[in-house]
Amino acid sequence: MDSIRIKGGKPLFGRIEISGAKNAALPLMVASLLTDETVTLSNLPHVADISTLTTLLCQHGAKAVMNGQTAAEGCSGGRALALTADRITNTEAPYDIVRKMRAGALVLGPLLAREGRARVSLPGGCAIGTRPMNLHVGGLEQMGATFDIEGGYMNAVAPNGLHGAEIRFETVSVGATENLLMAASLARGVTILENAAKEPEISDLIDLLRKMGAEIEGDGTDRLVIIGKDRLQGAQHRVMPDRIETGTYAIAAVITGGRLELTNTRAELIRSVLDILVEAGADVEETADGLIIWRTSPTIHGVDIMTLPYPGYPTDMQAQMMALMCICDGAAMITETIFENRFMHVPELARLGANINVHGHSALVRGVGKLVGAPVMATDLRASVSLVLAGLAAEGETIINRVYHLDRGYERLEEKLAACGANIERIAGN
Ligand code: EPZ
């Protein structure tokens, strides 16, 4: 397994181009199952989850052409991907793929809507929480599907197709909103989703579904009205910028006391993160295609944060902000309200000298003068990148193990950081 070695303490200066958003690209790719025509996506990030999902879609019968190469030719990622599911040849999404990448379970709605049946592995829990599927299942049941859970699989049928329904989510769920949006676009009649997620990735999916012929109202609100269609068509779409990658590199600028220009992105996507960074001692200038961020204060001020559904502070930026708060001149209370177990980075940050106490859903971070490098290990994507950020600020050498987590969601991370002056390299493992 590869690891990453960082010699910290160097301020970062330069420009980083932000990739397309993994968490937008995955549902957009799944939407290709809703039509027998070609859906072409551009600005796709070159990360492992995209390749894993391509494998799953091909298994359902889709043909994938990436940058002119078919997936079968061994192309592992790419910036443009054409997916054609002219026939669905298999409605099973196996455990082997879905356990590795939960977004695989998003095929449930589209397969049911198009084929009237689907057998999809339950994803299981993961390092950040139990992450059940009840909202996906409950919504599809209201639309006429029946489920039988057996052997770790959701066996679903809708012999007469799916029909519209009024569905109220008891919790805001990005994945359940996406799954039901896709299913409802190809269902009979009108579906209303109440308490729907409002994340920008949902709006990106709505944009693509509209290009495919779906009629959807309420974009950007928590009430979505979908008028189902008998058939959807092919479309072309550019994946939105990755707001979490944008926020991560914004913190890299601030934590190292440097100045970075982030391009191919939009400041408005991470307003809640930028507001905290300004309070903590940074300044931001918005540009035509992104933003410039730099540290203004010699020390970082402690700022409390609480994760919330969009437009609140994103849970996917909690670990990175915690890394920054580790070196603040006071204290910061970080409260996680989305996932029940998303503090796995705390003991690893402590190995670098951080002073953090977890009390239930909150972590009290007492700032320490400096972090000192050490070998660390991470349990999920955002925890891993928080250790990279901490390593960039720490004195001496930090080795981050289990880099495969980072490869799932950050494209050419070491290269992008090294180009701005970071002393960072990948060490190939066995
Ligand atoms: C998406 O996961 C993202 N993944 C996550 O990013 C992100 O952390 C999360 O949304 C929240 O913003 C992708 O987009 C691929 P949820 P998702 O359904 O859709 C509970 C990353 O690091 N819930 O919005 O799976 C659930 O347990 C990843 O890039 C139910 O109770 O998240 C959680 O507490 C990690 N029942 C809350 O809702 C359900 O049926 C929000 O989860 C579904 C969810």
mmCIF file of N, CA, C and O in Angstrom, residues 99-147:
data_model
loop_
_atom_site.group_PDB
_atom_site.id
_atom_site.type_symbol
_atom_site.label_atom_id
_atom_site.label_comp_id
_atom_site.label_asym_id
_atom_site.label_seq_id
_atom_site.Cartn_x
_atom_site.Cartn_y
_atom_site.Cartn_z
ATOM 1 N N ARG A 99 -20.056 -2.335 -1.384
ATOM 2 C CA ARG A 99 -19.440 -2.177 -0.058
ATOM 3 C C ARG A 99 -18.243 -1.226 -0.145
ATOM 4 O O ARG A 99 -17.921 -0.524 0.797
ATOM 5 N N LYS A 100 -17.584 -1.206 -1.309
ATOM 6 C CA LYS A 100 -16.418 -0.327 -1.473
ATOM 7 C C LYS A 100 -16.842 1.109 -1.716
ATOM 8 O O LYS A 100 -16.139 2.050 -1.411
ATOM 9 N N MET A 101 -17.994 1.247 -2.358
ATOM 10 C CA MET A 101 -18.416 2.585 -2.749
ATOM 11 C C MET A 101 -19.924 2.658 -2.653
ATOM 12 O O MET A 101 -20.663 2.176 -3.501
ATOM 13 N N ARG A 102 -20.375 3.314 -1.574
ATOM 14 C CA ARG A 102 -21.785 3.373 -1.248
ATOM 15 C C ARG A 102 -22.654 3.962 -2.358
ATOM 16 O O ARG A 102 -23.820 3.592 -2.521
ATOM 17 N N ALA A 103 -22.065 4.862 -3.155
ATOM 18 C CA ALA A 103 -22.839 5.500 -4.229
ATOM 19 C C ALA A 103 -23.349 4.465 -5.231
ATOM 20 O O ALA A 103 -24.277 4.743 -5.992
ATOM 21 N N GLY A 104 -22.768 3.252 -5.215
ATOM 22 C CA GLY A 104 -23.253 2.182 -6.091
ATOM 23 C C GLY A 104 -24.729 1.887 -5.843
ATOM 24 O O GLY A 104 -25.466 1.492 -6.757
ATOM 25 N N ALA A 105 -25.187 2.107 -4.608
ATOM 26 C CA ALA A 105 -26.589 1.817 -4.273
ATOM 27 C C ALA A 105 -27.552 2.799 -4.939
ATOM 28 O O ALA A 105 -28.765 2.596 -4.917
ATOM 29 N N LEU A 106 -27.008 3.851 -5.571
ATOM 30 C CA LEU A 106 -27.879 4.802 -6.282
ATOM 31 C C LEU A 106 -28.505 4.186 -7.529
ATOM 32 O O LEU A 106 -29.425 4.756 -8.107
ATOM 33 N N VAL A 107 -28.015 3.027 -7.964
ATOM 34 C CA VAL A 107 -28.611 2.392 -9.157
ATOM 35 C C VAL A 107 -30.000 1.838 -8.846
ATOM 36 O O VAL A 107 -30.764 1.519 -9.756
ATOM 37 N N LEU A 108 -30.316 1.727 -7.550
ATOM 38 C CA LEU A 108 -31.596 1.136 -7.136
ATOM 39 C C LEU A 108 -32.792 1.810 -7.823
ATOM 40 O O LEU A 108 -33.612 1.138 -8.480
ATOM 41 N N GLY A 109 -32.917 3.114 -7.672
ATOM 42 C CA GLY A 109 -34.054 3.851 -8.235
ATOM 43 C C GLY A 109 -34.110 3.745 -9.759
ATOM 44 O O GLY A 109 -35.146 3.353 -10.319
ATOM 45 N N PRO A 110 -33.025 4.080 -10.458
ATOM 46 C CA PRO A 110 -33.054 4.011 -11.923
ATOM 47 C C PRO A 110 -33.364 2.601 -12.462
ATOM 48 O O PRO A 110 -34.135 2.460 -13.401
ATOM 49 N N LEU A 111 -32.799 1.560 -11.853
ATOM 50 C CA LEU A 111 -33.067 0.198 -12.354
ATOM 51 C C LEU A 111 -34.539 -0.159 -12.155
ATOM 52 O O LEU A 111 -35.186 -0.725 -13.036
ATOM 53 N N LEU A 112 -35.069 0.193 -10.969
ATOM 54 C CA LEU A 112 -36.492 -0.101 -10.703
ATOM 55 C C LEU A 112 -37.386 0.653 -11.678
ATOM 56 O O LEU A 112 -38.366 0.099 -12.196
ATOM 57 N N ALA A 113 -37.052 1.924 -11.928
ATOM 58 C CA ALA A 113 -37.887 2.746 -12.804
ATOM 59 C C ALA A 113 -37.850 2.206 -14.231
ATOM 60 O O ALA A 113 -38.858 2.181 -14.924
ATOM 61 N N ARG A 114 -36.671 1.753 -14.650
ATOM 62 C CA ARG A 114 -36.558 1.348 -16.065
ATOM 63 C C ARG A 114 -36.936 -0.107 -16.293
ATOM 64 O O ARG A 114 -37.549 -0.450 -17.296
ATOM 65 N N GLU A 115 -36.545 -0.992 -15.356
ATOM 66 C CA GLU A 115 -36.709 -2.427 -15.573
ATOM 67 C C GLU A 115 -37.773 -3.067 -14.684
ATOM 68 O O GLU A 115 -38.111 -4.227 -14.854
ATOM 69 N N GLY A 116 -38.229 -2.342 -13.676
ATOM 70 C CA GLY A 116 -39.241 -2.902 -12.764
ATOM 71 C C GLY A 116 -38.649 -3.866 -11.753
ATOM 72 O O GLY A 116 -39.383 -4.516 -11.004
ATOM 73 N N ARG A 117 -37.355 -3.973 -11.720
ATOM 74 C CA ARG A 117 -36.735 -4.807 -10.697
ATOM 75 C C ARG A 117 -35.277 -4.408 -10.491
ATOM 76 O O ARG A 117 -34.646 -3.848 -11.403
ATOM 77 N N ALA A 118 -34.768 -4.729 -9.296
ATOM 78 C CA ALA A 118 -33.354 -4.466 -8.994
ATOM 79 C C ALA A 118 -32.970 -5.323 -7.796
ATOM 80 O O ALA A 118 -33.787 -5.576 -6.908
ATOM 81 N N ARG A 119 -31.751 -5.808 -7.832
ATOM 82 C CA ARG A 119 -31.207 -6.533 -6.675
ATOM 83 C C ARG A 119 -29.901 -5.824 -6.339
ATOM 84 O O ARG A 119 -28.926 -5.892 -7.094
ATOM 85 N N VAL A 120 -29.925 -5.111 -5.232
ATOM 86 C CA VAL A 120 -28.781 -4.245 -4.904
ATOM 87 C C VAL A 120 -28.292 -4.584 -3.503
ATOM 88 O O VAL A 120 -29.077 -4.639 -2.552
ATOM 89 N N SER A 121 -27.005 -4.800 -3.390
ATOM 90 C CA SER A 121 -26.432 -5.127 -2.080
ATOM 91 C C SER A 121 -26.640 -3.963 -1.109
ATOM 92 O O SER A 121 -26.534 -2.788 -1.493
ATOM 93 N N LEU A 122 -26.922 -4.287 0.136
ATOM 94 C CA LEU A 122 -26.912 -3.242 1.168
ATOM 95 C C LEU A 122 -25.457 -2.829 1.339
ATOM 96 O O LEU A 122 -24.568 -3.687 1.415
ATOM 97 N N PRO A 123 -25.177 -1.527 1.377
ATOM 98 C CA PRO A 123 -23.773 -1.101 1.429
ATOM 99 C C PRO A 123 -23.078 -1.448 2.741
ATOM 100 O O PRO A 123 -21.857 -1.551 2.792
ATOM 101 N N GLY A 124 -23.850 -1.600 3.802
ATOM 102 C CA GLY A 124 -23.196 -1.841 5.098
ATOM 103 C C GLY A 124 -22.752 -0.523 5.699
ATOM 104 O O GLY A 124 -22.836 0.525 5.057
ATOM 105 N N GLY A 125 -22.274 -0.563 6.923
ATOM 106 C CA GLY A 125 -21.809 0.665 7.582
ATOM 107 C C GLY A 125 -20.440 1.030 7.043
ATOM 108 O O GLY A 125 -19.888 0.358 6.175
ATOM 109 N N CYS A 126 -19.901 2.125 7.525
ATOM 110 C CA CYS A 126 -18.532 2.461 7.147
ATOM 111 C C CYS A 126 -17.917 3.226 8.309
ATOM 112 O O CYS A 126 -18.556 3.410 9.341
ATOM 113 N N ALA A 127 -16.680 3.649 8.121
ATOM 114 C CA ALA A 127 -15.946 4.250 9.235
ATOM 115 C C ALA A 127 -16.670 5.449 9.845
ATOM 116 O O ALA A 127 -16.512 5.720 11.026
ATOM 117 N N ILE A 128 -17.492 6.151 9.054
ATOM 118 C CA ILE A 128 -18.079 7.383 9.601
ATOM 119 C C ILE A 128 -19.460 7.187 10.209
ATOM 120 O O ILE A 128 -19.984 8.098 10.844
ATOM 121 N N GLY A 129 -20.062 6.017 10.025
ATOM 122 C CA GLY A 129 -21.374 5.810 10.632
ATOM 123 C C GLY A 129 -22.091 4.594 10.067
ATOM 124 O O GLY A 129 -21.568 3.916 9.193
ATOM 125 N N THR A 130 -23.316 4.362 10.568
ATOM 126 C CA THR A 130 -24.055 3.164 10.118
ATOM 127 C C THR A 130 -24.640 3.361 8.722
ATOM 128 O O THR A 130 -24.761 2.426 7.962
ATOM 129 N N ARG A 131 -25.038 4.554 8.398
ATOM 130 C CA ARG A 131 -25.513 4.937 7.074
ATOM 131 C C ARG A 131 -26.565 3.971 6.505
ATOM 132 O O ARG A 131 -26.321 3.267 5.521
ATOM 133 N N PRO A 132 -27.764 3.952 7.103
ATOM 134 C CA PRO A 132 -28.812 3.046 6.614
ATOM 135 C C PRO A 132 -29.372 3.468 5.249
ATOM 136 O O PRO A 132 -29.048 4.539 4.742
ATOM 137 N N MET A 133 -30.242 2.628 4.685
ATOM 138 C CA MET A 133 -30.844 2.894 3.365
ATOM 139 C C MET A 133 -32.354 3.093 3.493
ATOM 140 O O MET A 133 -33.074 3.076 2.492
ATOM 141 N N ASN A 134 -32.865 3.224 4.741
ATOM 142 C CA ASN A 134 -34.317 3.235 4.944
ATOM 143 C C ASN A 134 -35.050 4.330 4.167
ATOM 144 O O ASN A 134 -36.175 4.115 3.703
ATOM 145 N N LEU A 135 -34.416 5.487 3.982
ATOM 146 C CA LEU A 135 -35.116 6.572 3.283
ATOM 147 C C LEU A 135 -35.242 6.266 1.788
ATOM 148 O O LEU A 135 -36.250 6.590 1.156
ATOM 149 N N HIS A 136 -34.215 5.618 1.231
ATOM 150 C CA HIS A 136 -34.266 5.221 -0.193
ATOM 151 C C HIS A 136 -35.393 4.195 -0.366
ATOM 152 O O HIS A 136 -36.245 4.320 -1.238
ATOM 153 N N VAL A 137 -35.351 3.176 0.501
ATOM 154 C CA VAL A 137 -36.303 2.061 0.396
ATOM 155 C C VAL A 137 -37.732 2.560 0.641
ATOM 156 O O VAL A 137 -38.649 2.279 -0.146
ATOM 157 N N GLY A 138 -37.929 3.331 1.722
ATOM 158 C CA GLY A 138 -39.272 3.816 2.074
ATOM 159 C C GLY A 138 -39.877 4.634 0.933
ATOM 160 O O GLY A 138 -41.049 4.481 0.592
ATOM 161 N N GLY A 139 -39.081 5.487 0.323
ATOM 162 C CA GLY A 139 -39.574 6.330 -0.770
ATOM 163 C C GLY A 139 -39.979 5.489 -1.969
ATOM 164 O O GLY A 139 -41.038 5.690 -2.569
ATOM 165 N N LEU A 140 -39.146 4.518 -2.313
ATOM 166 C CA LEU A 140 -39.449 3.673 -3.484
ATOM 167 C C LEU A 140 -40.671 2.796 -3.203
ATOM 168 O O LEU A 140 -41.460 2.518 -4.112
ATOM 169 N N GLU A 141 -40.850 2.396 -1.938
ATOM 170 C CA GLU A 141 -42.064 1.628 -1.585
ATOM 171 C C GLU A 141 -43.297 2.491 -1.816
ATOM 172 O O GLU A 141 -44.297 2.029 -2.371
ATOM 173 N N GLN A 142 -43.208 3.758 -1.420
ATOM 174 C CA GLN A 142 -44.362 4.656 -1.650
ATOM 175 C C GLN A 142 -44.652 4.809 -3.139
ATOM 176 O O GLN A 142 -45.777 5.093 -3.533
ATOM 177 N N MET A 143 -43.625 4.598 -3.957
ATOM 178 C CA MET A 143 -43.814 4.724 -5.416
ATOM 179 C C MET A 143 -44.242 3.398 -6.047
ATOM 180 O O MET A 143 -44.272 3.285 -7.270
ATOM 181 N N GLY A 144 -44.514 2.392 -5.220
ATOM 182 C CA GLY A 144 -45.078 1.154 -5.763
ATOM 183 C C GLY A 144 -44.129 -0.035 -5.777
ATOM 184 O O GLY A 144 -44.505 -1.121 -6.234
ATOM 185 N N ALA A 145 -42.903 0.105 -5.289
ATOM 186 C CA ALA A 145 -41.974 -1.033 -5.280
ATOM 187 C C ALA A 145 -42.201 -1.871 -4.017
ATOM 188 O O ALA A 145 -42.630 -1.346 -2.990
ATOM 189 N N THR A 146 -41.959 -3.172 -4.123
ATOM 190 C CA THR A 146 -41.955 -3.983 -2.905
ATOM 191 C C THR A 146 -40.547 -4.523 -2.706
ATOM 192 O O THR A 146 -39.843 -4.863 -3.664
ATOM 193 N N PHE A 147 -40.164 -4.591 -1.447
ATOM 194 C CA PHE A 147 -38.789 -4.976 -1.104
ATOM 195 C C PHE A 147 -38.774 -6.232 -0.267
ATOM 196 O O PHE A 147 -39.650 -6.449 0.575
#
